[in-house]
Coordinates of C-alpha atoms and ligand atoms in Angstrom, one line a residue:
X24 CA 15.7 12.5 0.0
X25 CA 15.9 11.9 3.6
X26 CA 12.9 12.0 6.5
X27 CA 15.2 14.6 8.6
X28 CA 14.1 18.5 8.8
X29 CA 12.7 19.5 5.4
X30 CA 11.4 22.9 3.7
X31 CA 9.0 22.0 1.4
X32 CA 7.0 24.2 -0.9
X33 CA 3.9 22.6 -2.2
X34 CA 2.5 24.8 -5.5
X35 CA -1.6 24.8 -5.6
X36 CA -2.1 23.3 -2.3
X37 CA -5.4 24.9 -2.3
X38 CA -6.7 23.0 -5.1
X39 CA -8.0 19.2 -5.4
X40 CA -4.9 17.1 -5.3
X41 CA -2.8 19.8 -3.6
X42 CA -5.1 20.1 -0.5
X43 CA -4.6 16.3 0.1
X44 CA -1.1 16.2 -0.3
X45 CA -0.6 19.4 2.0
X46 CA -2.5 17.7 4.4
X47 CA -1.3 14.4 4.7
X48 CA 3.1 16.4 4.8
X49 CA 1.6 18.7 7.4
X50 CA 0.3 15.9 9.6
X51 CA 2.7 13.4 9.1
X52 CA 6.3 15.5 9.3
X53 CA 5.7 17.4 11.7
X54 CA 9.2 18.9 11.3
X55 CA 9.1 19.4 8.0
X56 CA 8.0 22.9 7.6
X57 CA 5.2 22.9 4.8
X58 CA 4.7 25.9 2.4
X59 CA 1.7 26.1 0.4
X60 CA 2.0 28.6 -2.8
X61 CA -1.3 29.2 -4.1
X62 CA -3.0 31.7 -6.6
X63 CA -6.2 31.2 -5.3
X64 CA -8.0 31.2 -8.4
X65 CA -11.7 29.9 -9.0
X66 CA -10.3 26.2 -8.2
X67 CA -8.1 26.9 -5.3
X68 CA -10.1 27.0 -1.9
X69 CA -8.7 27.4 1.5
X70 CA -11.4 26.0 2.7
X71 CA -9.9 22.6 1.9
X72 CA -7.6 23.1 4.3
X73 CA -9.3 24.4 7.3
X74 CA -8.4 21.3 9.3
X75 CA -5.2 21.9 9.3
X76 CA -4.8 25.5 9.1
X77 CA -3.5 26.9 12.4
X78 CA -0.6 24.0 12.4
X79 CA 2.8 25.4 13.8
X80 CA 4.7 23.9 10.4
X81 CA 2.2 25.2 8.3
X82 CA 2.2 28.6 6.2
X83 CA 0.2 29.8 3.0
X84 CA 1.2 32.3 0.7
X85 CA -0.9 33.4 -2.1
X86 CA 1.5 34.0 -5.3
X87 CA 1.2 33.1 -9.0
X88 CA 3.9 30.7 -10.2
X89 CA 4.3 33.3 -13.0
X90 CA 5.6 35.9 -10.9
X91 CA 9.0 35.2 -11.1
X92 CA 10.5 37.9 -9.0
X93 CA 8.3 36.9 -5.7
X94 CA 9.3 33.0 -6.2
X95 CA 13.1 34.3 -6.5
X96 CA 12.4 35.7 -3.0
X97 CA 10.3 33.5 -1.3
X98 CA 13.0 30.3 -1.7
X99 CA 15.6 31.7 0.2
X100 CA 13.4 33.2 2.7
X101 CA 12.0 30.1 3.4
X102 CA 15.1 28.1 2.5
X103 CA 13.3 25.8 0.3
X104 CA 14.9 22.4 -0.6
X105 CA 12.3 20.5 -1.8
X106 CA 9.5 21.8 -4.5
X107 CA 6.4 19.6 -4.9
X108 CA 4.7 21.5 -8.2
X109 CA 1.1 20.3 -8.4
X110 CA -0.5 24.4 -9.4
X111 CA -1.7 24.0 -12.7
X112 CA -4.9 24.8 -14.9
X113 CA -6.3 21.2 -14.8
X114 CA -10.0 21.3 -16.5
X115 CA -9.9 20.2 -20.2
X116 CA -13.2 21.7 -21.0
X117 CA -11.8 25.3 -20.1
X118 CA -7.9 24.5 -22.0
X119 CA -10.3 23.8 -25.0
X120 CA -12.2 27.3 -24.6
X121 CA -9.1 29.4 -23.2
X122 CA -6.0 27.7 -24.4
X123 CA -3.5 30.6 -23.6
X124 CA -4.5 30.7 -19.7
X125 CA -3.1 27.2 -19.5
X126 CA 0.7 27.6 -21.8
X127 CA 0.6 30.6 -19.4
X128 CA 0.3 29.0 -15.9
X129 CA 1.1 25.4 -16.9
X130 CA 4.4 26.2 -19.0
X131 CA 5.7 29.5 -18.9
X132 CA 5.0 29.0 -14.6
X133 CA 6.6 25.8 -14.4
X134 CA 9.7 27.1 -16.1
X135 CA 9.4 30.3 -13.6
X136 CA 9.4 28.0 -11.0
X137 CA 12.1 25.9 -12.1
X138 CA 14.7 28.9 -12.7
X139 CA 13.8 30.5 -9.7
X140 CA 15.1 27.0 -8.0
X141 CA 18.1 26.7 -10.1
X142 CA 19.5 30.0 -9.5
X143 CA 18.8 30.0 -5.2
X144 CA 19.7 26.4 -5.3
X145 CA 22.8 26.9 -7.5
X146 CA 23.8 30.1 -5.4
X147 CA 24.3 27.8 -1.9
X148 CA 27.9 26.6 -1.4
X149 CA 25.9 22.7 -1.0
X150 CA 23.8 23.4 -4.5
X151 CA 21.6 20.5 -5.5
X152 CA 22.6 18.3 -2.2
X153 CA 19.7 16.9 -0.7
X154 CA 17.5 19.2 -3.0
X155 CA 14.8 18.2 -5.2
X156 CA 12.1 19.8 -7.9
X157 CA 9.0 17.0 -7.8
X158 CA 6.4 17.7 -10.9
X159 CA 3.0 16.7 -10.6
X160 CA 1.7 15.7 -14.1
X161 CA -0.9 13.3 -15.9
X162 CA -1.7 10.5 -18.0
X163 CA -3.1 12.7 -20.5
X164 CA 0.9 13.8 -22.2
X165 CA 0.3 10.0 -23.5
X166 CA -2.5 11.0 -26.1
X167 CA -5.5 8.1 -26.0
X168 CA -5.2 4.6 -26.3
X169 CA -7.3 2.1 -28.8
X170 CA -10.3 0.0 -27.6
X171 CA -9.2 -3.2 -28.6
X172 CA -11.5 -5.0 -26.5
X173 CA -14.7 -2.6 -26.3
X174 CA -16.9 -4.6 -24.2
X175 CA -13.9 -5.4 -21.6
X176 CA -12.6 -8.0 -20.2
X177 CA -10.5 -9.1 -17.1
X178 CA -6.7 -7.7 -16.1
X179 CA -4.5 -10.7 -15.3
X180 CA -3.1 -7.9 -13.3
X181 CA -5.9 -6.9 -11.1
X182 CA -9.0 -8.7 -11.9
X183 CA -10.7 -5.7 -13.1
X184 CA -12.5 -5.0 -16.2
X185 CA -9.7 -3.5 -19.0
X186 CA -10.8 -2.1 -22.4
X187 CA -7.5 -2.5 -24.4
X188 CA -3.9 -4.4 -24.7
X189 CA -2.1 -1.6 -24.3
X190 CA -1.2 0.7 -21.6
X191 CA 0.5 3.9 -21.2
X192 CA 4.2 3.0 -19.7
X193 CA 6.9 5.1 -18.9
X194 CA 8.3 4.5 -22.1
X195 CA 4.9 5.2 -24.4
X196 CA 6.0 8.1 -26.6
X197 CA 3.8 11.6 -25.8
X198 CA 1.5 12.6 -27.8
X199 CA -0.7 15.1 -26.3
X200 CA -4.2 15.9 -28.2
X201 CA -6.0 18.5 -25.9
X202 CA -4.6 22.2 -24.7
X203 CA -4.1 20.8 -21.3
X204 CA -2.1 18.1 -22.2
X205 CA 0.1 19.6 -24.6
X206 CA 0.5 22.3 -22.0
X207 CA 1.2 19.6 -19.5
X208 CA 3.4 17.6 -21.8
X209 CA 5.6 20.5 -22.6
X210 CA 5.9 21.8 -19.1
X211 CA 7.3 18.2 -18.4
X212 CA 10.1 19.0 -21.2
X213 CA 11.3 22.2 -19.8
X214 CA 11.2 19.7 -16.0
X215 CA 13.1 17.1 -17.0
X216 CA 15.7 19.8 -19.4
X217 CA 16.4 21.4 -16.2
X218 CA 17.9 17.7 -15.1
X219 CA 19.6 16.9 -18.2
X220 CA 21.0 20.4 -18.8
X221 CA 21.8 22.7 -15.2
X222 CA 21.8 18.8 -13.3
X223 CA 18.4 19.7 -11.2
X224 CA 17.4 16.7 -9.4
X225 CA 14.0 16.2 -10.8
X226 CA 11.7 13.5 -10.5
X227 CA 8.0 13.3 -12.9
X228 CA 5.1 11.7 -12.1
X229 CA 2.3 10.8 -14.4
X230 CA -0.8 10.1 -12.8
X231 CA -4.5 8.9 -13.5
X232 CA -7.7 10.7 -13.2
X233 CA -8.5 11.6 -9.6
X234 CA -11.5 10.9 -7.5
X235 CA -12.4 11.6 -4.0
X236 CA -13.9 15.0 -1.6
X237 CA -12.5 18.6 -2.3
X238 CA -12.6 18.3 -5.9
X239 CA -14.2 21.2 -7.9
X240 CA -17.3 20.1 -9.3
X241 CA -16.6 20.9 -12.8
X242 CA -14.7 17.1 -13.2
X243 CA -17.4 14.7 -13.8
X244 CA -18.0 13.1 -10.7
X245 CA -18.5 15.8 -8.2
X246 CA -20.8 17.8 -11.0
X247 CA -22.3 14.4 -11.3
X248 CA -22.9 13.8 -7.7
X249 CA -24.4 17.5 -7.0
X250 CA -26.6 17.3 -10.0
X251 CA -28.3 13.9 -9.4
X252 CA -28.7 15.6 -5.3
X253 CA -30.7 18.3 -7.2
X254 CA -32.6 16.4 -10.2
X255 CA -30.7 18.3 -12.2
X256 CA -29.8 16.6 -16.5
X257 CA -26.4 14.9 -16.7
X258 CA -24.3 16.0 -19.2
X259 CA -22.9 12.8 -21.1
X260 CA -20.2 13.5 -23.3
X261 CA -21.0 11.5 -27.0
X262 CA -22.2 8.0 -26.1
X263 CA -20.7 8.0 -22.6
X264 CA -18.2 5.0 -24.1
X265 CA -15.2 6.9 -23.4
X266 CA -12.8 5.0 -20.8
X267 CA -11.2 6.4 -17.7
X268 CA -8.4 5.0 -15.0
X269 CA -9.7 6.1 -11.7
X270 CA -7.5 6.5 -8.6
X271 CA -8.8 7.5 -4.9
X272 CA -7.0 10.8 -4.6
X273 CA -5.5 10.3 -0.9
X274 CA -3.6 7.0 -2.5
X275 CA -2.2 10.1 -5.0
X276 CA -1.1 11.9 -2.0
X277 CA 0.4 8.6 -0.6
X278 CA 2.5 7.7 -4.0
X279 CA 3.6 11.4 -3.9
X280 CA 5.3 11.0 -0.2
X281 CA 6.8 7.8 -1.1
X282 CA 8.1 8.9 -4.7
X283 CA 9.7 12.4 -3.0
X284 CA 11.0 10.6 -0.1
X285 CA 12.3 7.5 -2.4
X286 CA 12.0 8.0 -5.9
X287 CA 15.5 7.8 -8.2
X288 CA 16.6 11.2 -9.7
X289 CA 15.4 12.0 -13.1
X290 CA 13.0 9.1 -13.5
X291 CA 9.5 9.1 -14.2
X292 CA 6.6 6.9 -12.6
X293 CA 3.3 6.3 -13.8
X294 CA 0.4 6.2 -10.9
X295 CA -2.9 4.6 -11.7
X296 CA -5.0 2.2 -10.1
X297 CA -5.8 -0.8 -12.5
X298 CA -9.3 0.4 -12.5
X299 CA -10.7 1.3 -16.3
X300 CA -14.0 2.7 -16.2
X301 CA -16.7 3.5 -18.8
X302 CA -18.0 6.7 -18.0
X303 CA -21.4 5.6 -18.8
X304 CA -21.2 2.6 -16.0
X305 CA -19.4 5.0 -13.4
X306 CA -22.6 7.7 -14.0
X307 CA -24.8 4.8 -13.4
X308 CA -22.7 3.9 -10.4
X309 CA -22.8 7.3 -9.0
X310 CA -26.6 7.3 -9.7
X311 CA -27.3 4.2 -7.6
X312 CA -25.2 5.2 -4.7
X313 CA -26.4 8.6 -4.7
X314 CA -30.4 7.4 -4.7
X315 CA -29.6 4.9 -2.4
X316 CA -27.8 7.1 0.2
X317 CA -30.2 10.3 0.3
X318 CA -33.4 7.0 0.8
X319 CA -34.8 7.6 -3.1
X320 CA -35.8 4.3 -5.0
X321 CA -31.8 3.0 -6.2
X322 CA -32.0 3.8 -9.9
X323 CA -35.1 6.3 -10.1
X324 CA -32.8 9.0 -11.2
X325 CA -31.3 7.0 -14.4
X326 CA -34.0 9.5 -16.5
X327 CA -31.4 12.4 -15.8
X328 CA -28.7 10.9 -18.3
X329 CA -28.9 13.8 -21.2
X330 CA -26.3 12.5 -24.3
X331 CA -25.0 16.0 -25.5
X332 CA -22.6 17.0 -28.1
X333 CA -19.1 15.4 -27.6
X334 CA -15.6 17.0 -26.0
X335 CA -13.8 18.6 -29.0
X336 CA -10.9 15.8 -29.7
X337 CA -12.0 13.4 -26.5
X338 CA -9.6 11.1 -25.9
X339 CA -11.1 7.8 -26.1
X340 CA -9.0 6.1 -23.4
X341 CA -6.6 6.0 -20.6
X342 CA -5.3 3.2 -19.0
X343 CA -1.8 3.7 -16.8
X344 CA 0.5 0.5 -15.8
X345 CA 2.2 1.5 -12.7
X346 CA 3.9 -1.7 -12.2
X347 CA 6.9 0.6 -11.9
X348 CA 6.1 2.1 -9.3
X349 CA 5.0 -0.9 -7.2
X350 CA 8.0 -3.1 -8.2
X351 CA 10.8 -0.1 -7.1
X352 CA 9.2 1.2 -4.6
X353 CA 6.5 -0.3 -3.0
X354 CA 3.3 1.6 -3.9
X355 CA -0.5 0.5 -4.8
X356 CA -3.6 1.5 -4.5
X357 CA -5.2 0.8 -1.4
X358 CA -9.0 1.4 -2.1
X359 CA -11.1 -0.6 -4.1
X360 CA -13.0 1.4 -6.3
X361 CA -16.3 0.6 -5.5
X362 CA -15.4 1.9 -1.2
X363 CA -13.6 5.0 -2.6
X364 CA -16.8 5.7 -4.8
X365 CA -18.7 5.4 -1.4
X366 CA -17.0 7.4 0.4
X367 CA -16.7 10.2 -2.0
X368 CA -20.7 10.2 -2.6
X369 CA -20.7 9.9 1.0
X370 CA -18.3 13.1 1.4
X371 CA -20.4 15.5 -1.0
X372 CA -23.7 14.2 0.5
X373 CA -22.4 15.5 3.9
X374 CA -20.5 18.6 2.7
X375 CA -23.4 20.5 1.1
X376 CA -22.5 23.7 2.5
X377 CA -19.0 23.6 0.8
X378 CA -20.3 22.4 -2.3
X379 CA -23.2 25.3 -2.2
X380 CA -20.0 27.9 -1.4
X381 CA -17.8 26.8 -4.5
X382 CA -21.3 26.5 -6.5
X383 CA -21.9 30.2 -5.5
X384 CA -18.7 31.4 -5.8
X385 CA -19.2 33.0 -2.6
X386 CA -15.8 31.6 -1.2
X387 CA -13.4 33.6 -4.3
X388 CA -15.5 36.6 -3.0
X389 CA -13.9 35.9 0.7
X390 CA -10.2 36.1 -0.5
X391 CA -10.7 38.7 -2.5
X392 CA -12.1 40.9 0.2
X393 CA -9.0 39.2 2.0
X394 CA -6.1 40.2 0.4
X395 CA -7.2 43.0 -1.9
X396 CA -5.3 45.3 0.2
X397 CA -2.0 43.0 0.4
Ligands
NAD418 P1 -7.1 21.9 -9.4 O1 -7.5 22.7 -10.6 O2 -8.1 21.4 -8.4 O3 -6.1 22.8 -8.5 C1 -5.1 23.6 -9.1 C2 -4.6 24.6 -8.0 O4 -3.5 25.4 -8.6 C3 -5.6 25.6 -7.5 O5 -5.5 25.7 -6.1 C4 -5.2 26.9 -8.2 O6 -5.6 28.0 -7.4 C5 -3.7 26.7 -8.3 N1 -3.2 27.6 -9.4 C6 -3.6 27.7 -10.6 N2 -2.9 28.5 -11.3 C7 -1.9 29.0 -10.5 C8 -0.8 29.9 -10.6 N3 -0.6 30.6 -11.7 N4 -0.1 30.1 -9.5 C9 -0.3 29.5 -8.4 N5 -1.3 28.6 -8.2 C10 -2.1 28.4 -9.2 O7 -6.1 20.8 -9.9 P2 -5.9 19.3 -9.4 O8 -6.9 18.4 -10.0 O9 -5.7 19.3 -7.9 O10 -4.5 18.9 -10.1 C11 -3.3 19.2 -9.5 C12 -2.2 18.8 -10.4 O11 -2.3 17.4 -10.6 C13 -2.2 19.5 -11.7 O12 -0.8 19.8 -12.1 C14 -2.8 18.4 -12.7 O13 -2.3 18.6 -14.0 C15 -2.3 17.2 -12.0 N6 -3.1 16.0 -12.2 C16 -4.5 16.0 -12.0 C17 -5.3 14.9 -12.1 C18 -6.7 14.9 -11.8 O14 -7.4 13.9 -12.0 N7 -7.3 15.9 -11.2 C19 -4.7 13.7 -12.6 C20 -3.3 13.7 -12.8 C21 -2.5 14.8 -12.7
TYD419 P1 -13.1 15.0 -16.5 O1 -13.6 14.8 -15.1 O2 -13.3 16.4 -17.1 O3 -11.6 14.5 -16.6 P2 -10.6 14.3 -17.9 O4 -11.2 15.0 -19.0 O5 -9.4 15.0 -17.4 O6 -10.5 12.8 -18.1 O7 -13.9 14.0 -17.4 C1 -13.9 12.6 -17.2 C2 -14.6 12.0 -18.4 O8 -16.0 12.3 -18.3 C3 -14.2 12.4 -19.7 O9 -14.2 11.3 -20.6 C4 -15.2 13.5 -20.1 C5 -16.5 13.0 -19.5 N1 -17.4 14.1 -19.0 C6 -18.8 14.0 -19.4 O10 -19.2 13.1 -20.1 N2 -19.6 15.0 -19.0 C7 -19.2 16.1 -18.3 O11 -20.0 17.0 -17.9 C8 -17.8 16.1 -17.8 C9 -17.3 17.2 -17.0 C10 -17.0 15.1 -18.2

């Protein structure tokens, strides 16, 4: 796709990942007129966005992906040609509790979404020209990988601890062992049918877990972070040996601009950053850096690690090669784990008052107050 005049419409730019990317479009293409679809529920937050709000190429509408009808008008009103589809139900915990929520938003919407594009995009005497439908999706479709190597050892790759030979590869067959991943993994079916059947220029991406400011604090780090502020017990999954591929979320937003701007029709990249973690030695990271930034004793607050009962089918680990994605076009990671961890701590250290809104819930009370009569 091209860098002239675009009509992008990012889907759950309020959220973690979304907010970033919105961001960094907004900024950067300042021609390209950016639409962010949201439903606003308990993870979106507009207040994400506040920086960048009341930019002329900016506009948010708050829609459910579901609602087929509004997305069928709201593509040729803004004369969409380029979808980036990051809205999603994203927390395992909750798919594992409330499975239908997520084959309800993370399928049947990414199917609403995708027909809604075929039949405006199919309707313009041009059709797919200079079009695209961009899916935002995980490292989780891949199922877990083996611990070959459980006490690690160094990557030829990247000279960073790795826990296993193997790696998820575009190639690694799916196999999907949580509600949100097989929701995921199927929503990435009907994305890439829509390419091999109607001939919808799609692209997929499959990315590793996410780190970094504006992320609800329900994922393990931000909870983390805000409970070791307050003294309050960490919640360690089983025996904490579980392993994890972490990437600093603004390089996400950064592979996302290149692979929409240069990424080949119908192929998929993985994303990841070469950077296993045990969860056990990030929590002991986060502990350290969080004691050392608020002037406490580095360390003192190790006594809040609580073991509890373990995630229903937890994946033991993830490990993405995105050699790919660096070899075709370019892409890596540019922050070193133990900076982007700094900065994040950093970040929620100096954000208290929107972690203590989204802790409250005060800000879902805002938009609803906001649009109930819309
Ligand atoms: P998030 O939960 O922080 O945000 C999701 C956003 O989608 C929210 O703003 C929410 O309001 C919106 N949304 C939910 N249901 C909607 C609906 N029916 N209609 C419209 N909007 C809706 O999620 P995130 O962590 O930012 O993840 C974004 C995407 O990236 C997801 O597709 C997720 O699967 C994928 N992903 C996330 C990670 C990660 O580590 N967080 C890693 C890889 C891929
Ligand atoms: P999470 O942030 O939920 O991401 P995902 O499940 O998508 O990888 O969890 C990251 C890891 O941390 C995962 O192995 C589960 C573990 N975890 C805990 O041990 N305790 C917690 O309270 C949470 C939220 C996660």
């Amino acid at each position: 796709m091209t860098t002239s005049k675009h009509n992008i419409l990012i889907t759950g730019g309020a959220g973690f990942i979304g907010s970033h990317v919105v961001r960094l479009f907004v900024n950067k293409y300042p021609d390209y007129h950016i639409v962010n679809l949201d439903k606003l529920t308990y993870a979106g937050n507009l207040a994400n966005l506040s920086d960048i709000e009341d930019q002329p190429n900016y506009t948010f509408v708050r829609a459910d992906i579901c609602d087929f009808d509004t997305i069928c008008q709201l593509l040729p009103q803004y004369k969409i040609d380029g979808i980036i589809h990051l809205a999603a139900e994203s927390h395992v915990d909750r798919s594992i509790k409330d499975p239908f929520t997520f084959a309800r938003t993370n399928v049947m919407g990414t199917l609403s979404l995708l027909q809604a594009a075929r039949l405006y995009w199919e309707s313009l005497p041009e059709r797919y020209e200079n079009k695209r439908f961009y899916h935002i999706s995980t490292d989780e479709v891949y199922g877990a990988l083996e611990m070959t190597c459980p006490e690690g050892r160094t990557s030829e790759i990247s000279a960073h601890e790795v826990y296993g030979d193997d790696f998820f590869r575009e190639t690694t067959k799916y196999c999907p062992h949580s509600p949100y991943s097989a929701s995921k993994a199927s929503s990435d079916h009907f994305v890439r049918a829509f390419h091999d059947t109607y001939g919808m220029p799609t692209i997929v991406t499959n990315c590793s877990n996410n780190y970094g400011p504006y992320q609800f604090p329900e994922k393990l780090i931000p909870l983390f972070i805000n409970n070791i502020r307050h003294r309050k017990p960490l919640p360690v999954y089983g025996k904490g040996e579980n392993v994890r591929d972490w990437l600093y979320v603004e390089d996400h937003a950064r592979a996302i601009d290149t692979i929409f701007h240069h990424g080949i029709i119908a192929e998929t990249y993985n994303i990841g950053g070469f950077n296993e973690w045990k969860n056990i030695d990030i929590i002991r990271v986060l502990i350290k850096t969080v004691d050392r930034l608020l002037g406490r004793t580095e360390g003192e607050d190790l006594n809040l690690i609580t073991y509890v009962t373990d995630r229903a089918g937890h994946d033991m680990r993830y490990a993405i090669d995105s050699t790919k994605l660096k070899r075709e076009l370019g892409w890596q990671p540019s922050l070193q784990f133990e900076e982007g961890i700094e900065k994040t701590v950093k970040w929620y250290l100096d954000n208290q008052e929107w972690m203590d809104n989204v802790t409250s819930g005060d800000y879902q009370k805002y938009y609803d107050d906001m649009y109930s009569n819309k």
